[in-house]
PDB file of C-alpha atoms in Angstrom:
ATOM      1  CA  MET V 911      -4.355 -13.613   5.422  1.00 46.00           C
ATOM      2  CA  ASP V 912      -3.969  -9.813   3.841  1.00 57.00           C
ATOM      3  CA  THR V 913      -5.174  -7.140   5.890  1.00 69.00           C
ATOM      4  CA  LYS V 914      -6.588  -5.338   2.976  1.00 76.00           C
ATOM      5  CA  LEU V 915      -9.128  -7.729   1.957  1.00 70.00           C
ATOM      6  CA  LYS V 916     -12.304  -6.137   3.600  1.00 79.00           C
ATOM      7  CA  HIS V 917     -15.557  -7.619   3.178  1.00 73.00           C
ATOM      8  CA  GLU V 918     -17.580  -5.762   0.583  1.00 73.00           C
ATOM      9  CA  GLN V 919     -14.700  -2.916   0.249  1.00 76.00           C
ATOM     10  CA  ILE V 920     -13.407  -1.572  -2.665  1.00 78.00           C
ATOM     11  CA  GLN V 921     -10.516  -3.919  -3.242  1.00 82.00           C
ATOM     12  CA  TYR V 922      -9.671  -3.713  -7.404  1.00 89.00           C
ATOM     13  CA  ILE V 923      -9.670  -0.751  -9.556  1.00 92.00           C
ATOM     14  CA  GLU V 924      -9.529  -1.642 -13.437  1.00 89.00           C
ATOM     15  CA  PHE V 925      -8.802   0.917 -16.233  1.00 93.00           C
ATOM     16  CA  LEU V 926      -9.090   0.521 -19.921  1.00 92.00           C
ATOM     17  CA  SER V 927      -6.174   2.574 -21.643  1.00 93.00           C
ATOM     18  CA  LYS V 928      -5.466   3.355 -25.303  1.00 94.00           C
ATOM     19  CA  ASP V 929      -1.467   2.982 -24.414  1.00 96.00           C
ATOM     20  CA  ILE V 930      -1.006   1.162 -21.539  1.00 96.00           C
ATOM     21  CA  VAL V 931       2.895   2.215 -21.923  1.00 96.00           C
ATOM     22  CA  LYS V 932       1.501   6.036 -20.929  1.00 96.00           C
ATOM     23  CA  ALA V 933      -0.376   5.115 -18.257  1.00 96.00           C
ATOM     24  CA  LYS V 934       2.336   3.497 -16.886  1.00 96.00           C
ATOM     25  CA  ASN V 935       5.032   5.902 -17.126  1.00 97.00           C
ATOM     26  CA  PHE V 936       2.156   8.781 -16.014  1.00 97.00           C
ATOM     27  CA  TYR V 937       1.058   7.150 -12.694  1.00 96.00           C
ATOM     28  CA  THR V 938       4.661   6.307 -12.231  1.00 96.00           C
ATOM     29  CA  GLU V 939       5.907   9.865 -12.727  1.00 96.00           C
ATOM     30  CA  CYS V 940       2.982  11.425 -10.580  1.00 95.00           C
ATOM     31  CA  PHE V 941       2.500   8.927  -7.840  1.00 94.00           C
ATOM     32  CA  GLY V 942       5.558   6.391  -7.789  1.00 94.00           C
ATOM     33  CA  TRP V 943       3.356   3.757  -8.630  1.00 95.00           C
ATOM     34  CA  LYS V 944       5.112   0.035  -9.466  1.00 96.00           C
ATOM     35  CA  PHE V 945       3.764  -2.161 -12.317  1.00 97.00           C
ATOM     36  CA  THR V 946       3.833  -6.054 -13.028  1.00 96.00           C
ATOM     37  CA  ASP V 947       2.981  -6.763 -16.570  1.00 96.00           C
ATOM     38  CA  TYR V 948       0.642  -9.138 -17.404  1.00 95.00           C
ATOM     39  CA  GLY V 949       1.491 -10.048 -21.374  1.00 93.00           C
ATOM     40  CA  GLU V 950       1.185  -6.854 -23.575  1.00 92.00           C
ATOM     41  CA  HIS V 951      -2.402  -6.002 -22.940  1.00 94.00           C
ATOM     42  CA  TYR V 952      -2.489  -5.725 -19.059  1.00 94.00           C
ATOM     43  CA  THR V 953      -0.293  -4.215 -16.151  1.00 96.00           C
ATOM     44  CA  ALA V 954      -1.376  -4.428 -12.808  1.00 95.00           C
ATOM     45  CA  PHE V 955      -0.530  -2.081  -9.863  1.00 95.00           C
ATOM     46  CA  GLU V 956      -0.169  -3.074  -6.202  1.00 91.00           C
ATOM     47  CA  GLY V 957      -1.307  -0.765  -3.445  1.00 89.00           C
ATOM     48  CA  ASP V 958      -1.595  -0.547   0.577  1.00 88.00           C
ATOM     49  CA  TYR V 959      -5.556  -0.953   0.594  1.00 87.00           C
ATOM     50  CA  VAL V 960      -6.630  -0.959  -2.824  1.00 90.00           C
ATOM     51  CA  ASP V 961      -5.069  -2.682  -5.870  1.00 91.00           C
ATOM     52  CA  GLY V 962      -5.856  -2.450  -9.849  1.00 93.00           C
ATOM     53  CA  GLY V 963      -4.404  -2.392 -13.322  1.00 93.00           C
ATOM     54  CA  PHE V 964      -5.099  -1.261 -16.724  1.00 94.00           C
ATOM     55  CA  THR V 965      -6.478  -3.269 -20.024  1.00 92.00           C
ATOM     56  CA  THR V 966      -5.631  -2.589 -23.716  1.00 93.00           C
ATOM     57  CA  GLY V 967      -9.382  -0.832 -24.460  1.00 91.00           C
ATOM     58  CA  LYS V 968     -11.197   2.318 -25.359  1.00 88.00           C
ATOM     59  CA  PRO V 969     -11.655   4.685 -22.140  1.00 87.00           C
ATOM     60  CA  VAL V 970     -15.138   5.869 -21.342  1.00 83.00           C
ATOM     61  CA  LYS V 971     -15.548   8.790 -19.096  1.00 76.00           C
ATOM     62  CA  GLY V 972     -17.795   7.134 -16.297  1.00 76.00           C
ATOM     63  CA  THR V 973     -20.104   8.152 -13.127  1.00 66.00           C
ATOM     64  CA  VAL V 974     -17.707   6.841 -10.250  1.00 78.00           C
ATOM     65  CA  LEU V 975     -14.946   9.477  -9.207  1.00 85.00           C
ATOM     66  CA  ILE V 976     -11.545   7.754  -8.107  1.00 91.00           C
ATOM     67  CA  VAL V 977     -10.111   9.476  -5.199  1.00 89.00           C
ATOM     68  CA  LEU V 978      -6.964   9.660  -4.007  1.00 92.00           C
ATOM     69  CA  TYR V 979      -4.950  11.133  -0.647  1.00 92.00           C
ATOM     70  CA  SER V 980      -2.105  13.219  -0.567  1.00 93.00           C
ATOM     71  CA  LYS V 981      -0.158  14.704   2.100  1.00 92.00           C
ATOM     72  CA  ASP V 982       0.727  17.689   0.015  1.00 95.00           C
ATOM     73  CA  ILE V 983      -1.724  18.323  -2.355  1.00 95.00           C
ATOM     74  CA  GLU V 984       0.733  21.137  -4.215  1.00 96.00           C
ATOM     75  CA  ALA V 985       3.022  18.660  -4.524  1.00 95.00           C
ATOM     76  CA  SER V 986       0.675  16.118  -5.974  1.00 95.00           C
ATOM     77  CA  LYS V 987      -0.819  19.085  -7.920  1.00 96.00           C
ATOM     78  CA  ASN V 988       2.386  19.568  -9.573  1.00 97.00           C
ATOM     79  CA  LYS V 989       3.354  16.201 -10.269  1.00 95.00           C
ATOM     80  CA  VAL V 990       0.004  16.014 -12.591  1.00 96.00           C
ATOM     81  CA  ILE V 991       0.590  18.644 -14.559  1.00 97.00           C
ATOM     82  CA  SER V 992       4.491  18.205 -15.060  1.00 96.00           C
ATOM     83  CA  ALA V 993       3.317  14.574 -16.408  1.00 97.00           C
ATOM     84  CA  GLY V 994       0.925  15.671 -18.647  1.00 97.00           C
ATOM     85  CA  GLY V 995      -2.351  15.606 -16.600  1.00 97.00           C
ATOM     86  CA  THR V 996      -5.123  18.384 -16.984  1.00 98.00           C
ATOM     87  CA  ILE V 997      -6.514  19.825 -13.765  1.00 98.00           C
ATOM     88  CA  VAL V 998      -9.763  20.220 -14.203  1.00 98.00           C
ATOM     89  CA  LYS V 999     -11.499  21.523 -10.968  1.00 97.00           C
ATOM     90  CA  ASP V1000      -8.476  23.400  -9.065  1.00 98.00           C
ATOM     91  CA  ILE V1001      -7.414  22.896  -5.849  1.00 98.00           C
ATOM     92  CA  PHE V1002     -10.677  23.602  -3.800  1.00 96.00           C
ATOM     93  CA  SER V1003     -11.628  23.273   0.132  1.00 96.00           C
ATOM     94  CA  PHE V1004     -14.945  21.362   1.176  1.00 91.00           C
ATOM     95  CA  PRO V1005     -16.035  19.771   4.507  1.00 88.00           C
ATOM     96  CA  GLY V1006     -13.094  17.843   5.803  1.00 87.00           C
ATOM     97  CA  GLY V1007     -10.326  19.232   3.389  1.00 93.00           C
ATOM     98  CA  LYS V1008      -9.289  20.153   0.081  1.00 96.00           C
ATOM     99  CA  ARG V1009      -9.144  18.336  -3.190  1.00 96.00           C
ATOM    100  CA  PHE V1010      -8.728  18.819  -6.764  1.00 96.00           C
ATOM    101  CA  GLN V1011      -9.713  16.808 -10.134  1.00 95.00           C
ATOM    102  CA  PHE V1012      -7.601  16.049 -12.785  1.00 96.00           C
ATOM    103  CA  THR V1013      -7.825  14.051 -16.178  1.00 96.00           C
ATOM    104  CA  ASP V1014      -5.105  11.863 -17.068  1.00 95.00           C
ATOM    105  CA  LEU V1015      -3.460  11.287 -20.315  1.00 95.00           C
ATOM    106  CA  ASP V1016      -6.768   8.628 -21.434  1.00 93.00           C
ATOM    107  CA  GLY V1017      -9.479  11.397 -20.110  1.00 92.00           C
ATOM    108  CA  TYR V1018     -10.197   9.865 -16.606  1.00 91.00           C
ATOM    109  CA  GLU V1019     -11.235  12.312 -14.155  1.00 92.00           C
ATOM    110  CA  ILE V1020      -9.800  11.492 -10.792  1.00 92.00           C
ATOM    111  CA  ALA V1021      -9.305  13.566  -7.571  1.00 94.00           C
ATOM    112  CA  VAL V1022      -6.878  14.379  -5.233  1.00 93.00           C
ATOM    113  CA  TRP V1023      -8.048  15.044  -1.827  1.00 93.00           C
ATOM    114  CA  THR V1024      -6.191  16.024   1.636  1.00 93.00           C
ATOM    115  CA  GLU V1025      -6.945  17.176   5.430  1.00 92.00           C
TER     116      GLU V1025
END
C-alpha cells in the first residue's frame, strides 16, 4: 500500500494549461519535476506526498493557493525567475517561516515557503 495515500488529505492536484510543453519545461527547470505524458492533452507528475497533472485548457485564477516547501528559498526564487515566472510577493516573514509567491507561465499563483 502506498503510504502517501492518507484518508481525506490532498493527494492530487490538476492544473489547466494553455501550453502543456511550456508548463512541463517551467516546472522541470524550477523544481526538477518529472512528467509522464498520457497523449497530447495530459501530462502527470508524481511527488513524494502529492501527485498531479496538467490538461489542456484555459487557466482560471482561483482561490486555492498551492504551497511548495523549499530547503533553500532564495535558490527556489532564483529558479522561478530564471524559468520565466513572475514574483508577485517577494520573500516575507510569517509566524513559522518565510515565503514568496509567484505566477507561473499560465498565471497560476503559487507560494514557496521555508522554516
